[in-house]
Amino acid sequence: MYQSLLSDKLSGLKASGQYRTFVTLNRICGQYPLARLEGDGDRPVVVWCSNDYLGMSQHPSVRDAMHKAIDAYGAGSGGSRNIGGTHELYGQLEKSLADWHSKEAALVFPTGFSSNDATLQCLLRQIPDCVVISDEKNHASIINGIRSTSTERQVFSHSNLEHLEQILSQYPLDRPKIVVFESVYSMDGDVAPITEIAALSKRYNALTYLDEVHAIGMYGPRGAGLAAQVGVADQIDIIQGTMAKAIGVIGGYIASTQVMVDAVRSFATGFIFTTSLPPAVAAGCHASVEHIKTQSSERDTLQVRTKFLRQKLSEAGIPVMECSTTHVLPVLVGDAAKCKAAAERLLSLHRIYLQPINYPSVPVGTERFRVNATPNHSEAQIAHLADSLHEVFEHFGIALTSPTTQREGN
């Protein structure tokens, strides 16, 4: 009975084209964004949808720090932070993260998902009669943390300041409130009105919780994120980030006041009852953060490559969604089956890896590729991507933004 019920669910996914398959990519150390497909010989493919935005997973200083840490401490941490799993590298990393965001303290989690999930659950359970107000396009980790509590919740239309104020104004000033939003939304590549949301929240006596996972490293002074870039990081009560994207390793964190961080450390079950990151991982994260804080070459090159990518996609008639203003370029396909088929053709014929993004990551009818350049992609690779996408879109009858004849005349 149970097998049959689940099998029917899976069959439904497959019939709709939304069933997810894993492509086994063996990344080639020192040659990012190149990878080899399992059982496909030595001819590499080019990865175009990795969250390793700055290529820091390959950086010599990160790899060297991890090698030294594993030789010094061994492979695992040995336990939770409270029971044997706090080593000296944690203190160094958390101090570095707090400094990065100009906050009093930081707390590291095993993943970015768990840092959102555990922190929001903790705050909503520990702050009496709290209302949480969340952007409708917030990440699944945020939604999960909120839904795991019985706290009153409200959802405001995406980046809609008028709707947010309507909700905030319903509650007395002295009633606890938390406004939760992201800086860069990873499926659309758009940016929240951070300054205005921070000001509204302060006016109505609400805490601000900002997920900066797709902005840290790429934007702001020392790569500290978009809140820092627009000069309001000091107006954000809690900044959440990940070390699995621009930092290039794995792990999540929050940065806030000493009291806020200590409360999460002391009460969050998702933090207390989980094994800490291995020492080598903490060492690699620390080395990467310190590099990003002091060197701008990677993020400067990223912006140059992103601009060139936008140009080449436009010339090829590839429909980049207009909402995108960042390094994340969503290319609209609009059909789950075609999106999957296009990805398979890109991989087999053009040696390009792009993962189809279907429901529930994005609404049905907005299926897409989520494309991003890195400092490691060459101009030749970018041109090849644009030409390959054009060929595949024509092959499957996916709408282009300009006809072939116009493209050939440019």
PDB file of C-alpha atoms in Angstrom, residues 129-289:
ATOM      1  CA  ASP A 129       3.364  36.482  20.812  1.00  0.00           C
ATOM      2  CA  CYS A 130       5.622  37.193  17.844  1.00  0.00           C
ATOM      3  CA  VAL A 131       4.303  37.783  14.318  1.00  0.00           C
ATOM      4  CA  VAL A 132       6.514  36.764  11.404  1.00  0.00           C
ATOM      5  CA  ILE A 133       6.099  38.614   8.092  1.00  0.00           C
ATOM      6  CA  SER A 134       7.739  36.868   5.166  1.00  0.00           C
ATOM      7  CA  ASP A 135       8.291  37.748   1.500  1.00  0.00           C
ATOM      8  CA  GLU A 136       6.295  35.398  -0.734  1.00  0.00           C
ATOM      9  CA  LYS A 137       9.403  34.320  -2.668  1.00  0.00           C
ATOM     10  CA  ASN A 138      11.548  33.450   0.335  1.00  0.00           C
ATOM     11  CA  HIS A 139      13.613  30.275   0.196  1.00  0.00           C
ATOM     12  CA  ALA A 140      12.291  26.882   1.307  1.00  0.00           C
ATOM     13  CA  SER A 141      14.589  26.947   4.356  1.00  0.00           C
ATOM     14  CA  ILE A 142      12.894  30.130   5.571  1.00  0.00           C
ATOM     15  CA  ILE A 143       9.433  28.762   4.887  1.00  0.00           C
ATOM     16  CA  ASN A 144      10.262  25.525   6.695  1.00  0.00           C
ATOM     17  CA  GLY A 145      11.535  27.361   9.767  1.00  0.00           C
ATOM     18  CA  ILE A 146       8.410  29.490   9.935  1.00  0.00           C
ATOM     19  CA  ARG A 147       5.952  26.631   9.338  1.00  0.00           C
ATOM     20  CA  SER A 148       7.584  24.536  12.035  1.00  0.00           C
ATOM     21  CA  THR A 149       6.145  26.859  14.684  1.00  0.00           C
ATOM     22  CA  SER A 150       2.638  27.875  15.652  1.00  0.00           C
ATOM     23  CA  THR A 151       3.518  31.565  15.402  1.00  0.00           C
ATOM     24  CA  GLU A 152       1.134  33.880  13.607  1.00  0.00           C
ATOM     25  CA  ARG A 153       2.477  34.445  10.109  1.00  0.00           C
ATOM     26  CA  GLN A 154       1.796  36.856   7.294  1.00  0.00           C
ATOM     27  CA  VAL A 155       3.131  36.799   3.722  1.00  0.00           C
ATOM     28  CA  PHE A 156       3.667  40.005   1.770  1.00  0.00           C
ATOM     29  CA  SER A 157       3.735  40.263  -2.015  1.00  0.00           C
ATOM     30  CA  HIS A 158       7.231  40.013  -3.385  1.00  0.00           C
ATOM     31  CA  SER A 159       9.234  43.148  -2.522  1.00  0.00           C
ATOM     32  CA  ASN A 160       5.953  45.069  -2.266  1.00  0.00           C
ATOM     33  CA  LEU A 161       6.514  47.876   0.233  1.00  0.00           C
ATOM     34  CA  GLU A 162       2.892  49.006   0.256  1.00  0.00           C
ATOM     35  CA  HIS A 163       1.667  45.514   1.119  1.00  0.00           C
ATOM     36  CA  LEU A 164       4.347  45.119   3.765  1.00  0.00           C
ATOM     37  CA  GLU A 165       3.308  48.368   5.430  1.00  0.00           C
ATOM     38  CA  GLN A 166      -0.361  47.344   5.317  1.00  0.00           C
ATOM     39  CA  ILE A 167       0.523  44.224   7.277  1.00  0.00           C
ATOM     40  CA  LEU A 168       2.850  45.959   9.730  1.00  0.00           C
ATOM     41  CA  SER A 169       0.294  48.671  10.478  1.00  0.00           C
ATOM     42  CA  GLN A 170      -2.245  46.064  11.655  1.00  0.00           C
ATOM     43  CA  TYR A 171      -0.265  45.344  14.810  1.00  0.00           C
ATOM     44  CA  PRO A 172       0.497  47.433  17.909  1.00  0.00           C
ATOM     45  CA  LEU A 173       4.011  48.858  18.024  1.00  0.00           C
ATOM     46  CA  ASP A 174       4.806  46.893  21.153  1.00  0.00           C
ATOM     47  CA  ARG A 175       3.835  43.533  19.658  1.00  0.00           C
ATOM     48  CA  PRO A 176       6.971  41.598  18.602  1.00  0.00           C
ATOM     49  CA  LYS A 177       7.388  41.287  14.826  1.00  0.00           C
ATOM     50  CA  ILE A 178      10.063  39.857  12.499  1.00  0.00           C
ATOM     51  CA  VAL A 179      10.286  40.809   8.830  1.00  0.00           C
ATOM     52  CA  VAL A 180      12.091  38.120   6.831  1.00  0.00           C
ATOM     53  CA  PHE A 181      13.391  38.689   3.311  1.00  0.00           C
ATOM     54  CA  GLU A 182      16.310  38.031   0.984  1.00  0.00           C
ATOM     55  CA  SER A 183      18.671  40.434  -0.747  1.00  0.00           C
ATOM     56  CA  VAL A 184      19.106  38.524  -4.036  1.00  0.00           C
ATOM     57  CA  TYR A 185      16.377  36.090  -5.041  1.00  0.00           C
ATOM     58  CA  SER A 186      18.171  33.214  -6.703  1.00  0.00           C
ATOM     59  CA  MET A 187      15.513  32.037  -9.157  1.00  0.00           C
ATOM     60  CA  ASP A 188      14.718  35.484 -10.598  1.00  0.00           C
ATOM     61  CA  GLY A 189      18.015  37.301 -10.037  1.00  0.00           C
ATOM     62  CA  ASP A 190      16.245  40.366  -8.660  1.00  0.00           C
ATOM     63  CA  VAL A 191      17.107  42.512  -5.639  1.00  0.00           C
ATOM     64  CA  ALA A 192      14.921  43.460  -2.684  1.00  0.00           C
ATOM     65  CA  PRO A 193      14.428  47.123  -1.685  1.00  0.00           C
ATOM     66  CA  ILE A 194      16.605  46.580   1.370  1.00  0.00           C
ATOM     67  CA  THR A 195      16.855  50.209   2.478  1.00  0.00           C
ATOM     68  CA  GLU A 196      13.099  50.738   2.355  1.00  0.00           C
ATOM     69  CA  ILE A 197      12.237  47.445   4.079  1.00  0.00           C
ATOM     70  CA  ALA A 198      14.717  48.226   6.858  1.00  0.00           C
ATOM     71  CA  ALA A 199      13.216  51.697   7.345  1.00  0.00           C
ATOM     72  CA  LEU A 200       9.636  50.374   7.374  1.00  0.00           C
ATOM     73  CA  SER A 201      10.538  47.678   9.860  1.00  0.00           C
ATOM     74  CA  LYS A 202      12.162  50.159  12.227  1.00  0.00           C
ATOM     75  CA  ARG A 203       9.163  52.482  11.965  1.00  0.00           C
ATOM     76  CA  TYR A 204       6.868  49.667  13.103  1.00  0.00           C
ATOM     77  CA  ASN A 205       9.286  48.261  15.696  1.00  0.00           C
ATOM     78  CA  ALA A 206       9.975  45.014  13.824  1.00  0.00           C
ATOM     79  CA  LEU A 207      13.172  42.989  13.767  1.00  0.00           C
ATOM     80  CA  THR A 208      14.735  42.517  10.324  1.00  0.00           C
ATOM     81  CA  TYR A 209      16.080  39.143   9.211  1.00  0.00           C
ATOM     82  CA  LEU A 210      17.957  39.283   5.897  1.00  0.00           C
ATOM     83  CA  ASP A 211      19.104  36.248   3.915  1.00  0.00           C
ATOM     84  CA  GLU A 212      22.195  37.350   1.964  1.00  0.00           C
ATOM     85  CA  VAL A 213      23.281  33.936   0.691  1.00  0.00           C
ATOM     86  CA  HIS A 214      23.300  34.924  -3.005  1.00  0.00           C
ATOM     87  CA  ALA A 215      24.929  38.307  -2.409  1.00  0.00           C
ATOM     88  CA  ILE A 216      27.815  37.811  -0.004  1.00  0.00           C
ATOM     89  CA  GLY A 217      31.156  37.726  -1.744  1.00  0.00           C
ATOM     90  CA  MET A 218      29.885  39.428  -4.896  1.00  0.00           C
ATOM     91  CA  TYR A 219      28.604  42.798  -3.691  1.00  0.00           C
ATOM     92  CA  GLY A 220      29.423  45.509  -1.201  1.00  0.00           C
ATOM     93  CA  PRO A 221      32.616  46.657   0.511  1.00  0.00           C
ATOM     94  CA  ARG A 222      34.865  43.627   1.069  1.00  0.00           C
ATOM     95  CA  GLY A 223      32.118  41.511  -0.509  1.00  0.00           C
ATOM     96  CA  ALA A 224      29.987  41.819   2.620  1.00  0.00           C
ATOM     97  CA  GLY A 225      26.696  41.798   0.696  1.00  0.00           C
ATOM     98  CA  LEU A 226      24.012  44.125  -0.612  1.00  0.00           C
ATOM     99  CA  ALA A 227      23.006  45.529   2.767  1.00  0.00           C
ATOM    100  CA  ALA A 228      26.581  46.742   3.124  1.00  0.00           C
ATOM    101  CA  GLN A 229      26.604  47.999  -0.467  1.00  0.00           C
ATOM    102  CA  VAL A 230      23.583  50.238   0.122  1.00  0.00           C
ATOM    103  CA  GLY A 231      24.875  51.276   3.548  1.00  0.00           C
ATOM    104  CA  VAL A 232      22.196  49.790   5.798  1.00  0.00           C
ATOM    105  CA  ALA A 233      23.866  46.687   7.236  1.00  0.00           C
ATOM    106  CA  ASP A 234      23.745  48.381  10.642  1.00  0.00           C
ATOM    107  CA  GLN A 235      19.944  48.639  10.258  1.00  0.00           C
ATOM    108  CA  ILE A 236      19.551  44.897   9.724  1.00  0.00           C
ATOM    109  CA  ASP A 237      19.169  43.002  12.993  1.00  0.00           C
ATOM    110  CA  ILE A 238      20.160  39.536  11.741  1.00  0.00           C
ATOM    111  CA  ILE A 239      22.135  38.755   8.603  1.00  0.00           C
ATOM    112  CA  GLN A 240      22.122  35.139   7.463  1.00  0.00           C
ATOM    113  CA  GLY A 241      24.606  33.726   5.002  1.00  0.00           C
ATOM    114  CA  THR A 242      26.030  30.568   3.538  1.00  0.00           C
ATOM    115  CA  MET A 243      29.558  29.339   2.940  1.00  0.00           C
ATOM    116  CA  ALA A 244      28.480  27.007   0.130  1.00  0.00           C
ATOM    117  CA  LYS A 245      28.155  29.616  -2.612  1.00  0.00           C
ATOM    118  CA  ALA A 246      30.640  32.484  -3.099  1.00  0.00           C
ATOM    119  CA  ILE A 247      32.780  31.188  -0.230  1.00  0.00           C
ATOM    120  CA  GLY A 248      32.986  27.898  -2.086  1.00  0.00           C
ATOM    121  CA  VAL A 249      32.856  25.313   0.719  1.00  0.00           C
ATOM    122  CA  ILE A 250      29.792  24.490   2.892  1.00  0.00           C
ATOM    123  CA  GLY A 251      28.079  25.753   6.018  1.00  0.00           C
ATOM    124  CA  GLY A 252      25.739  28.510   7.088  1.00  0.00           C
ATOM    125  CA  TYR A 253      25.817  31.299   9.662  1.00  0.00           C
ATOM    126  CA  ILE A 254      24.044  34.196  11.268  1.00  0.00           C
ATOM    127  CA  ALA A 255      25.578  37.498  12.366  1.00  0.00           C
ATOM    128  CA  SER A 256      23.907  39.793  14.873  1.00  0.00           C
ATOM    129  CA  THR A 257      24.232  41.189  18.388  1.00  0.00           C
ATOM    130  CA  GLN A 258      25.930  39.166  21.098  1.00  0.00           C
ATOM    131  CA  VAL A 259      22.611  38.597  22.872  1.00  0.00           C
ATOM    132  CA  MET A 260      20.781  37.498  19.719  1.00  0.00           C
ATOM    133  CA  VAL A 261      23.524  35.062  18.738  1.00  0.00           C
ATOM    134  CA  ASP A 262      23.814  33.699  22.272  1.00  0.00           C
ATOM    135  CA  ALA A 263      20.053  33.105  22.409  1.00  0.00           C
ATOM    136  CA  VAL A 264      20.146  31.085  19.178  1.00  0.00           C
ATOM    137  CA  ARG A 265      23.219  29.191  20.386  1.00  0.00           C
ATOM    138  CA  SER A 266      21.463  28.372  23.645  1.00  0.00           C
ATOM    139  CA  PHE A 267      17.917  27.570  22.475  1.00  0.00           C
ATOM    140  CA  ALA A 268      17.941  26.492  18.811  1.00  0.00           C
ATOM    141  CA  THR A 269      17.417  22.745  18.684  1.00  0.00           C
ATOM    142  CA  GLY A 270      18.653  22.662  15.093  1.00  0.00           C
ATOM    143  CA  PHE A 271      21.977  23.988  16.341  1.00  0.00           C
ATOM    144  CA  ILE A 272      22.287  22.228  19.690  1.00  0.00           C
ATOM    145  CA  PHE A 273      21.575  18.710  18.455  1.00  0.00           C
ATOM    146  CA  THR A 274      23.666  18.585  15.294  1.00  0.00           C
ATOM    147  CA  THR A 275      27.295  17.643  14.707  1.00  0.00           C
ATOM    148  CA  SER A 276      29.574  20.577  13.978  1.00  0.00           C
ATOM    149  CA  LEU A 277      31.437  21.115  10.732  1.00  0.00           C
ATOM    150  CA  PRO A 278      34.698  19.175  10.322  1.00  0.00           C
ATOM    151  CA  PRO A 279      37.815  21.220  11.172  1.00  0.00           C
ATOM    152  CA  ALA A 280      39.039  21.121   7.572  1.00  0.00           C
ATOM    153  CA  VAL A 281      35.765  22.646   6.369  1.00  0.00           C
ATOM    154  CA  ALA A 282      35.931  25.443   8.952  1.00  0.00           C
ATOM    155  CA  ALA A 283      39.535  26.111   7.945  1.00  0.00           C
ATOM    156  CA  GLY A 284      38.635  26.296   4.264  1.00  0.00           C
ATOM    157  CA  CYS A 285      35.734  28.650   4.976  1.00  0.00           C
ATOM    158  CA  HIS A 286      37.929  30.910   7.067  1.00  0.00           C
ATOM    159  CA  ALA A 287      40.637  31.080   4.409  1.00  0.00           C
ATOM    160  CA  SER A 288      38.056  31.878   1.735  1.00  0.00           C
ATOM    161  CA  VAL A 289      36.325  34.607   3.756  1.00  0.00           C
TER     162      VAL A 289
END
